[in-house]
Amino acid sequence: MSGVDLRVRFEWSPAGPVTLDGAGHLVLPDLPTAPGIYRWTLTGPDGVQQYIGEGGSLRGRLRDYRRPSSLRTANRLHGVIAAHLAAGGRAHLDVATTGEVERPGISAPLDLARRTARHLAEHAAIAEAYLDGTPVLNRDTA
């Protein structure tokens, strides 16, 4: 019988707080253009919620969330985050642009320029949030 024994490691780097401008658009911190994964953390009276995603350019991908758009996920999350901030909650962004993957006897950099590597890291972060009991705003496909 064979199996998979794989570990993904990366560190979240704080990008900064997210606020609303006078027009109700999200104001984001300065973000890298590098590929990677990102985590929105929403904190309010009801606790903490997270959304975890990935992008080939973090700056470009997260720009999609600034205002309502035709992109389904970005539009949905914009509404959730804007309503959360308007109700007095806080929002913060973290990013990861480097990582490592290992299995017994071998390790290598996790090439986040590759979409499959970003998906692996994104899903590992979602699984960790589930294990920690943190509610995630990601929609399951099951």
N, CA, C and O atoms as a DFTB+ gen file, in Angstrom:
568 C
 N C O
     1  1       0.849      -1.175       0.000
     2  2       0.000       0.000       0.000
     3  2       0.892       1.234       0.000
     4  3       1.876       1.293       0.737
     5  1       0.555       2.200      -0.809
     6  2       1.335       3.437      -0.839
     7  2       0.451       4.600      -0.392
     8  3      -0.777       4.512      -0.416
     9  1       1.089       5.666       0.006
    10  2       0.355       6.840       0.467
    11  2       1.143       8.097       0.183
    12  3       2.202       8.052      -0.443
    13  1       0.632       9.200       0.637
    14  2       1.278      10.494       0.458
    15  2       1.621      11.031       1.839
    16  3       0.768      11.088       2.725
    17  1       2.863      11.419       2.012
    18  2       3.332      12.025       3.265
    19  2       4.048      13.307       2.867
    20  3       5.231      13.281       2.526
    21  1       3.342      14.416       2.907
    22  2       3.851      15.677       2.388
    23  2       3.564      16.784       3.382
    24  3       2.491      16.826       3.985
    25  1       4.521      17.675       3.552
    26  2       4.348      18.808       4.464
    27  2       4.576      20.107       3.688
    28  3       5.529      20.232       2.920
    29  1       3.685      21.059       3.906
    30  2       3.793      22.386       3.301
    31  2       4.077      23.363       4.420
    32  3       3.388      23.364       5.440
    33  1       5.093      24.198       4.235
    34  2       5.428      25.202       5.245
    35  2       5.546      26.576       4.591
    36  3       6.136      26.737       3.523
    37  1       4.965      27.551       5.270
    38  2       5.154      28.948       4.883
    39  2       4.789      29.797       6.077
    40  3       4.142      29.330       7.013
    41  1       5.205      31.036       6.038
    42  2       4.903      31.987       7.113
    43  2       4.045      33.107       6.546
    44  3       4.311      33.625       5.461
    45  1       3.005      33.475       7.301
    46  2       2.215      34.642       6.925
    47  2       3.008      35.900       7.278
    48  3       3.588      35.989       8.360
    49  1       3.030      36.859       6.375
    50  2       3.607      38.177       6.637
    51  2       2.465      39.183       6.683
    52  3       1.628      39.209       5.781
    53  1       2.421      40.008       7.719
    54  2       1.341      40.996       7.777
    55  2       1.474      42.006       6.638
    56  3       2.534      42.603       6.450
    57  1       0.394      42.192       5.882
    58  2       0.368      43.224       4.836
    59  2      -0.179      44.517       5.418
    60  3       0.276      45.607       5.069
    61  1      -1.166      44.390       6.314
    62  2      -1.706      45.574       6.967
    63  2      -3.209      45.567       7.066
    64  3      -3.874      44.647       6.591
    65  1      -3.746      46.614       7.695
    66  2      -5.199      46.712       7.867
    67  2      -5.889      47.117       6.568
    68  3      -5.282      47.693       5.666
    69  1      -7.171      46.796       6.508
    70  2      -8.027      47.172       5.388
    71  2      -9.098      48.095       5.960
    72  3      -9.663      47.817       7.018
    73  1      -9.378      49.194       5.257
    74  2     -10.380      50.152       5.709
    75  2     -11.344      50.445       4.565
    76  3     -11.195      49.926       3.459
    77  1     -12.320      51.274       4.849
    78  2     -13.274      51.735       3.828
    79  2     -13.032      53.203       3.536
    80  3     -12.751      53.983       4.445
    81  1     -13.141      53.585       2.255
    82  2     -13.083      55.005       1.935
    83  2     -14.502      55.573       1.961
    84  3     -15.454      54.845       2.239
    85  1     -14.648      56.852       1.676
    86  2     -15.947      57.518       1.729
    87  2     -16.964      56.965       0.752
    88  3     -18.168      57.109       0.966
    89  1     -16.499      56.330      -0.323
    90  2     -17.410      55.768      -1.322
    91  2     -17.765      54.312      -1.028
    92  3     -18.500      53.685      -1.791
    93  1     -17.246      53.773       0.079
    94  2     -17.532      52.385       0.426
    95  2     -16.631      51.368      -0.242
    96  3     -16.920      50.172      -0.230
    97  1     -15.528      51.842      -0.832
    98  2     -14.563      50.940      -1.454
    99  2     -13.503      50.546      -0.429
   100  3     -13.166      51.327       0.461
   101  1     -12.988      49.338      -0.563
   102  2     -11.951      48.875       0.348
   103  2     -10.633      49.572       0.039
   104  3     -10.248      49.705      -1.122
   105  1      -9.954      50.011       1.075
   106  2      -8.620      50.595       0.953
   107  2      -7.650      49.540       1.462
   108  3      -7.671      49.173       2.637
   109  1      -6.799      49.058       0.557
   110  2      -5.889      47.965       0.869
   111  2      -4.486      48.478       1.175
   112  3      -4.100      49.547       0.704
   113  1      -3.726      47.723       1.958
   114  2      -2.327      48.087       2.167
   115  2      -1.536      47.861       0.879
   116  3      -2.035      47.244      -0.062
   117  1      -0.313      48.359       0.843
   118  2       0.562      48.129      -0.307
   119  2       0.879      46.641      -0.362
   120  3       1.283      46.050       0.640
   121  1       0.699      46.041      -1.519
   122  2       0.859      44.598      -1.666
   123  2       1.929      44.269      -2.698
   124  3       2.145      45.036      -3.636
   125  1       2.605      43.125      -2.529
   126  2       3.617      42.729      -3.510
   127  2       2.972      42.275      -4.814
   128  3       1.821      41.838      -4.829
   129  1       3.720      42.381      -5.898
   130  2       3.245      41.873      -7.186
   131  2       3.573      40.394      -7.338
   132  3       3.138      39.768      -8.305
   133  1       4.323      39.828      -6.414
   134  2       4.742      38.426      -6.472
   135  2       3.537      37.490      -6.398
   136  3       2.490      37.861      -5.867
   137  1       3.686      36.280      -6.931
   138  2       2.646      35.275      -6.736
   139  2       2.657      34.795      -5.295
   140  3       3.691      34.827      -4.629
   141  1       1.497      34.350      -4.816
   142  2       1.451      33.849      -3.454
   143  2       0.036      33.586      -3.003
   144  3      -0.888      33.478      -3.810
   145  1      -0.114      33.483      -1.696
   146  2      -1.425      33.287      -1.096
   147  2      -1.698      34.433      -0.133
   148  3      -0.780      35.097       0.350
   149  1      -2.975      34.648       0.134
   150  2      -3.369      35.751       1.013
   151  2      -4.448      35.281       1.970
   152  3      -5.171      34.321       1.706
   153  1      -4.535      35.986       3.087
   154  2      -5.531      35.658       4.102
   155  2      -6.161      36.947       4.610
   156  3      -5.478      37.818       5.148
   157  1      -7.482      37.055       4.429
   158  2      -8.260      38.121       5.049
   159  2      -8.633      37.624       6.443
   160  3      -9.095      36.492       6.587
   161  1      -8.446      38.437       7.455
   162  2      -8.920      38.106       8.800
   163  2      -9.883      39.202       9.222
   164  3      -9.509      40.372       9.308
   165  1     -11.119      38.816       9.483
   166  2     -12.152      39.747       9.924
   167  2     -12.381      39.511      11.413
   168  3     -12.658      38.389      11.838
   169  1     -12.264      40.571      12.195
   170  2     -12.428      40.480      13.642
   171  2     -13.547      41.411      14.066
   172  3     -13.588      42.574      13.664
   173  1     -14.450      40.895      14.876
   174  2     -15.572      41.703      15.354
   175  2     -16.161      41.103      16.607
   176  3     -15.578      40.192      17.196
   177  1     -17.311      41.604      17.024
   178  2     -17.934      41.128      18.256
   179  2     -18.276      39.635      18.226
   180  3     -18.344      38.987      19.270
   181  1     -18.487      39.101      17.035
   182  2     -18.832      37.680      16.910
   183  2     -17.609      36.786      16.764
   184  3     -17.750      35.586      16.527
   185  1     -16.405      37.352      16.901
   186  2     -15.188      36.545      16.795
   187  2     -14.414      36.820      15.520
   188  3     -14.465      37.916      14.963
   189  1     -13.698      35.804      15.072
   190  2     -12.787      35.913      13.924
   191  2     -13.283      35.012      12.798
   192  3     -13.730      33.889      13.031
   193  1     -13.196      35.530      11.570
   194  2     -13.464      34.756      10.362
   195  2     -12.319      35.002       9.402
   196  3     -11.686      36.057       9.436
   197  1     -12.051      34.019       8.536
   198  2     -10.984      34.182       7.560
   199  2     -11.443      33.774       6.173
   200  3     -12.354      32.965       6.001
   201  1     -10.782      34.361       5.198
   202  2     -10.898      33.922       3.811
   203  2      -9.480      33.773       3.299
   204  3      -8.652      34.662       3.497
   205  1      -9.191      32.670       2.648
   206  2      -7.849      32.393       2.148
   207  2      -7.941      32.188       0.646
   208  3      -8.800      31.451       0.162
   209  1      -7.048      32.847      -0.091
   210  2      -7.046      32.730      -1.544
   211  2      -5.635      32.758      -2.093
   212  3      -4.662      32.820      -1.342
   213  1      -5.534      32.711      -3.418
   214  2      -4.230      32.701      -4.079
   215  2      -4.286      33.559      -5.328
   216  3      -5.359      33.834      -5.865
   217  1      -3.114      33.976      -5.781
   218  2      -3.054      34.756      -7.004
   219  2      -1.673      34.753      -7.622
   220  3      -0.663      34.680      -6.922
   221  1      -1.638      34.833      -8.945
   222  2      -0.372      34.914      -9.667
   223  2       0.339      36.234      -9.443
   224  3       1.558      36.317      -9.594
   225  1      -0.407      37.265      -9.084
   226  2       0.111      38.560      -8.635
   227  2      -0.790      38.989      -7.497
   228  3      -1.967      39.283      -7.707
   229  1      -0.247      39.027      -6.297
   230  2      -1.088      39.376      -5.149
   231  2      -1.697      40.756      -5.301
   232  3      -2.874      40.950      -4.995
   233  1      -0.918      41.714      -5.766
   234  2      -1.454      43.067      -5.943
   235  2      -2.610      43.066      -6.943
   236  3      -3.650      43.675      -6.696
   237  1      -2.425      42.388      -8.062
   238  2      -3.472      42.339      -9.079
   239  2      -4.704      41.599      -8.607
   240  3      -5.828      42.042      -8.845
   241  1      -4.503      40.473      -7.938
   242  2      -5.650      39.683      -7.473
   243  2      -6.442      40.425      -6.411
   244  3      -7.671      40.457      -6.465
   245  1      -5.768      41.011      -5.462
   246  2      -6.468      41.681      -4.376
   247  2      -7.089      43.007      -4.817
   248  3      -8.020      43.494      -4.176
   249  1      -6.594      43.586      -5.886
   250  2      -7.209      44.801      -6.439
   251  2      -8.652      44.514      -6.858
   252  3      -9.503      45.403      -6.829
   253  1      -8.919      43.252      -7.251
   254  2     -10.272      42.868      -7.652
   255  2     -11.290      43.033      -6.528
   256  3     -12.486      43.150      -6.794
   257  1     -10.835      43.045      -5.277
   258  2     -11.742      43.138      -4.136
   259  2     -12.078      44.579      -3.747
   260  3     -13.003      44.798      -2.965
   261  1     -11.353      45.557      -4.271
   262  2     -11.509      46.940      -3.812
   263  2     -12.925      47.478      -3.939
   264  3     -13.393      48.205      -3.063
   265  1     -13.603      47.132      -5.008
   266  2     -14.960      47.632      -5.255
   267  2     -15.768      46.511      -5.902
   268  3     -15.190      45.556      -6.420
   269  1     -17.068      46.612      -5.880
   270  2     -17.868      45.552      -6.507
   271  2     -17.437      45.350      -7.961
   272  3     -17.133      46.308      -8.673
   273  1     -17.419      44.096      -8.382
   274  2     -16.991      43.797      -9.748
   275  2     -17.844      42.670     -10.303
   276  3     -18.766      42.183      -9.648
   277  1     -17.522      42.270     -11.512
   278  2     -18.250      41.165     -12.137
   279  2     -17.662      39.817     -11.732
   280  3     -18.241      38.778     -12.047
   281  1     -16.526      39.812     -11.042
   282  2     -15.932      38.558     -10.579
   283  2     -16.713      38.051      -9.372
   284  3     -16.790      38.729      -8.347
   285  1     -17.275      36.893      -9.490
   286  2     -18.215      36.375      -8.495
   287  2     -17.649      36.348      -7.071
   288  3     -18.263      36.884      -6.148
   289  1     -16.483      35.727      -6.895
   290  2     -15.919      35.632      -5.543
   291  2     -15.514      36.996      -5.025
   292  3     -15.794      37.330      -3.874
   293  1     -14.854      37.792      -5.863
   294  2     -14.437      39.131      -5.430
   295  2     -15.644      39.980      -5.051
   296  3     -15.600      40.710      -4.060
   297  1     -16.704      39.894      -5.815
   298  2     -17.912      40.669      -5.522
   299  2     -18.542      40.210      -4.205
   300  3     -18.943      41.038      -3.386
   301  1     -18.627      38.901      -4.002
   302  2     -19.202      38.363      -2.760
   303  2     -18.368      38.796      -1.558
   304  3     -18.909      39.264      -0.556
   305  1     -17.052      38.637      -1.660
   306  2     -16.192      38.984      -0.526
   307  2     -16.159      40.483      -0.284
   308  3     -16.102      40.921       0.865
   309  1     -16.194      41.279      -1.353
   310  2     -16.232      42.728      -1.171
   311  2     -17.432      43.091      -0.311
   312  3     -17.311      43.875       0.630
   313  1     -18.596      42.521      -0.633
   314  2     -19.798      42.814       0.137
   315  2     -19.678      42.402       1.591
   316  3     -20.079      43.149       2.483
   317  1     -19.130      41.224       1.837
   318  2     -18.966      40.729       3.209
   319  2     -18.009      41.630       3.988
   320  3     -18.302      42.027       5.116
   321  1     -16.864      41.950       3.380
   322  2     -15.852      42.746       4.078
   323  2     -16.326      44.174       4.286
   324  3     -16.148      44.730       5.369
   325  1     -16.927      44.780       3.263
   326  2     -17.417      46.154       3.391
   327  2     -18.493      46.250       4.475
   328  3     -18.482      47.188       5.272
   329  1     -19.412      45.296       4.513
   330  2     -20.459      45.310       5.545
   331  2     -19.849      45.114       6.930
   332  3     -20.278      45.746       7.896
   333  1     -18.858      44.248       7.027
   334  2     -18.180      44.008       8.301
   335  2     -17.507      45.291       8.798
   336  3     -17.634      45.645       9.970
   337  1     -16.798      45.978       7.918
   338  2     -16.123      47.226       8.306
   339  2     -17.138      48.320       8.640
   340  3     -16.952      49.067       9.601
   341  1     -18.205      48.416       7.853
   342  2     -19.222      49.447       8.096
   343  2     -19.906      49.239       9.447
   344  3     -20.388      50.195      10.055
   345  1     -19.948      47.984       9.918
   346  2     -20.572      47.676      11.211
   347  2     -19.589      47.825      12.373
   348  3     -19.919      47.496      13.512
   349  1     -18.382      48.320      12.086
   350  2     -17.403      48.552      13.146
   351  2     -16.382      47.449      13.339
   352  3     -15.561      47.524      14.253
   353  1     -16.415      46.422      12.494
   354  2     -15.428      45.351      12.587
   355  2     -14.079      45.781      12.024
   356  3     -13.944      46.859      11.445
   357  1     -13.109      44.935      12.203
   358  2     -11.767      45.191      11.667
   359  2     -11.420      44.124      10.635
   360  3     -11.889      42.989      10.716
   361  1     -10.592      44.503       9.664
   362  2     -10.115      43.568       8.640
   363  2      -8.618      43.757       8.467
   364  3      -8.105      44.875       8.531
   365  1      -7.937      42.662       8.252
   366  2      -6.482      42.676       8.112
   367  2      -6.086      41.684       7.023
   368  3      -6.718      40.639       6.871
   369  1      -5.037      42.011       6.264
   370  2      -4.519      41.116       5.232
   371  2      -3.134      40.612       5.620
   372  3      -2.293      41.369       6.105
   373  1      -2.915      39.315       5.394
   374  2      -1.600      38.692       5.501
   375  2      -1.311      38.032       4.166
   376  3      -2.232      37.628       3.456
   377  1      -0.033      37.922       3.823
   378  2       0.363      37.287       2.572
   379  2       1.533      36.338       2.812
   380  3       2.251      36.451       3.805
   381  1       1.707      35.412       1.892
   382  2       2.870      34.534       1.880
   383  2       3.337      34.417       0.438
   384  3       2.552      34.087      -0.451
   385  1       4.620      34.691       0.207
   386  2       5.167      34.641      -1.154
   387  2       6.272      33.601      -1.304
   388  3       6.789      33.397      -2.402
   389  1       6.631      32.952      -0.217
   390  2       7.625      31.878      -0.271
   391  2       7.159      30.746       0.624
   392  3       6.335      30.944       1.518
   393  1       7.684      29.578       0.382
   394  2       7.346      28.435       1.204
   395  2       8.259      27.275       0.887
   396  3       9.195      27.383       0.095
   397  1       7.962      26.175       1.522
   398  2       8.764      24.970       1.365
   399  2       7.826      23.770       1.364
   400  3       6.792      23.777       2.033
   401  1       8.188      22.761       0.624
   402  2       7.453      21.506       0.614
   403  2       8.456      20.406       0.937
   404  3       9.591      20.427       0.461
   405  1       8.023      19.443       1.754
   406  2       8.938      18.354       2.085
   407  2       8.181      17.051       2.260
   408  3       6.993      17.020       2.581
   409  1       8.913      15.994       2.037
   410  2       8.464      14.644       2.343
   411  2       9.654      13.952       2.983
   412  3      10.762      14.485       2.911
   413  1       9.486      12.815       3.593
   414  2      10.620      12.184       4.268
   415  2      11.845      12.073       3.360
   416  3      11.803      11.450       2.299
   417  1      12.921      12.688       3.803
   418  2      14.183      12.593       3.076
   419  2      14.449      13.667       2.040
   420  3      15.547      13.714       1.487
   421  1      13.481      14.536       1.754
   422  2      13.700      15.561       0.723
   423  2      12.837      16.784       1.008
   424  3      11.689      16.667       1.437
   425  1      13.410      17.957       0.762
   426  2      12.636      19.197       0.845
   427  2      13.080      20.110      -0.280
   428  3      14.194      20.001      -0.792
   429  1      12.196      21.001      -0.648
   430  2      12.475      21.925      -1.746
   431  2      11.640      23.180      -1.551
   432  3      10.623      23.153      -0.858
   433  1      12.072      24.289      -2.167
   434  2      11.235      25.489      -2.132
   435  2       9.893      25.202      -2.809
   436  3       9.820      24.454      -3.784
   437  1       8.845      25.806      -2.279
   438  2       7.515      25.705      -2.874
   439  2       7.409      26.833      -3.889
   440  3       7.350      28.004      -3.511
   441  1       7.384      26.495      -5.161
   442  2       7.388      27.491      -6.236
   443  2       5.992      28.065      -6.425
   444  3       5.179      27.514      -7.167
   445  1       5.717      29.190      -5.739
   446  2       4.383      29.779      -5.777
   447  2       4.068      30.471      -7.104
   448  3       2.968      30.995      -7.278
   449  1       5.010      30.479      -8.031
   450  2       4.697      30.931      -9.384
   451  2       3.841      29.883     -10.098
   452  3       3.163      30.192     -11.078
   453  1       3.876      28.651      -9.606
   454  2       3.074      27.565     -10.181
   455  2       1.709      27.526      -9.492
   456  3       1.617      27.506      -8.264
   457  1       0.674      27.518     -10.291
   458  2      -0.688      27.530      -9.746
   459  2      -0.939      26.323      -8.833
   460  3      -1.573      26.465      -7.787
   461  1      -0.453      25.150      -9.214
   462  2      -0.671      23.971      -8.374
   463  2      -0.019      24.141      -7.004
   464  3      -0.573      23.689      -6.002
   465  1       1.141      24.780      -6.943
   466  2       1.805      25.024      -5.654
   467  2       0.998      26.016      -4.821
   468  3       0.870      25.845      -3.609
   469  1       0.449      27.062      -5.465
   470  2      -0.389      28.029      -4.734
   471  2      -1.645      27.344      -4.195
   472  3      -2.056      27.602      -3.064
   473  1      -2.251      26.475      -5.000
   474  2      -3.447      25.762      -4.551
   475  2      -3.115      24.845      -3.379
   476  3      -3.900      24.741      -2.436
   477  1      -1.975      24.185      -3.425
   478  2      -1.553      23.324      -2.323
   479  2      -1.419      24.144      -1.039
   480  3      -1.929      23.748       0.009
   481  1      -0.737      25.281      -1.122
   482  2      -0.551      26.140       0.055
   483  2      -1.894      26.715       0.526
   484  3      -2.168      26.746       1.725
   485  1      -2.719      27.162      -0.406
   486  2      -4.037      27.714      -0.056
   487  2      -4.875      26.680       0.683
   488  3      -5.472      26.987       1.715
   489  1      -4.924      25.472       0.169
   490  2      -5.756      24.441       0.779
   491  2      -5.174      23.962       2.105
   492  3      -5.922      23.589       3.009
   493  1      -3.853      23.969       2.229
   494  2      -3.241      23.642       3.520
   495  2      -3.633      24.684       4.565
   496  3      -3.922      24.334       5.709
   497  1      -3.645      25.966       4.182
   498  2      -4.026      27.033       5.111
   499  2      -5.505      26.934       5.496
   500  3      -5.860      27.183       6.649
   501  1      -6.360      26.576       4.552
   502  2      -7.782      26.386       4.858
   503  2      -7.951      25.204       5.810
   504  3      -8.720      25.280       6.768
   505  1      -7.231      24.111       5.545
   506  2      -7.315      22.938       6.427
   507  2      -6.838      23.291       7.832
   508  3      -7.422      22.836       8.815
   509  1      -5.790      24.092       7.936
   510  2      -5.303      24.495       9.257
   511  2      -6.355      25.339       9.986
   512  3      -6.555      25.173      11.190
   513  1      -7.020      26.234       9.269
   514  2      -8.073      27.041       9.887
   515  2      -9.194      26.137      10.399
   516  3      -9.701      26.349      11.501
   517  1      -9.585      25.134       9.612
   518  2     -10.604      24.181      10.068
   519  2     -10.149      23.479      11.342
   520  3     -10.918      23.351      12.295
   521  1      -8.884      23.020      11.357
   522  2      -8.358      22.331      12.538
   523  2      -8.348      23.242      13.759
   524  3      -8.588      22.794      14.881
   525  1      -8.066      24.538      13.531
   526  2      -8.046      25.504      14.634
   527  2      -9.448      25.926      15.067
   528  3      -9.608      26.584      16.095
   529  1     -10.463      25.550      14.289
   530  2     -11.834      25.944      14.612
   531  2     -12.181      27.359      14.156
   532  3     -13.192      27.917      14.584
   533  1     -11.348      27.945      13.286
   534  2     -11.615      29.287      12.776
   535  2     -12.604      29.207      11.619
   536  3     -12.338      28.511      10.639
   537  1     -13.736      29.897      11.705
   538  2     -14.681      29.882      10.584
   539  2     -14.031      30.490       9.341
   540  3     -13.393      31.540       9.412
   541  1     -14.201      29.817       8.206
   542  2     -13.671      30.329       6.944
   543  2     -14.821      30.727       6.033
   544  3     -15.881      30.102       6.029
   545  1     -14.588      31.765       5.273
   546  2     -15.578      32.280       4.345
   547  2     -15.460      31.652       2.968
   548  3     -16.265      31.947       2.084
   549  1     -14.458      30.778       2.768
   550  2     -14.309      30.074       1.501
   551  2     -15.501      29.149       1.310
   552  3     -16.013      28.566       2.266
   553  1     -15.927      29.027       0.081
   554  2     -17.046      28.126      -0.223
   555  2     -16.481      26.769      -0.590
   556  3     -15.618      26.661      -1.461
   557  1     -16.967      25.734       0.075
   558  2     -16.571      24.374      -0.281
   559  2     -17.260      23.980      -1.570
   560  3     -18.362      24.441      -1.865
   561  1     -16.613      23.139      -2.323
   562  2     -17.195      22.675      -3.578
   563  2     -17.902      21.348      -3.408
   564  3     -18.496      20.836      -4.357
   565  1     -17.846      20.776      -2.203
   566  2     -18.475      19.456      -1.990
   567  2     -19.983      19.581      -1.874
   568  3     -20.673      18.578      -1.693
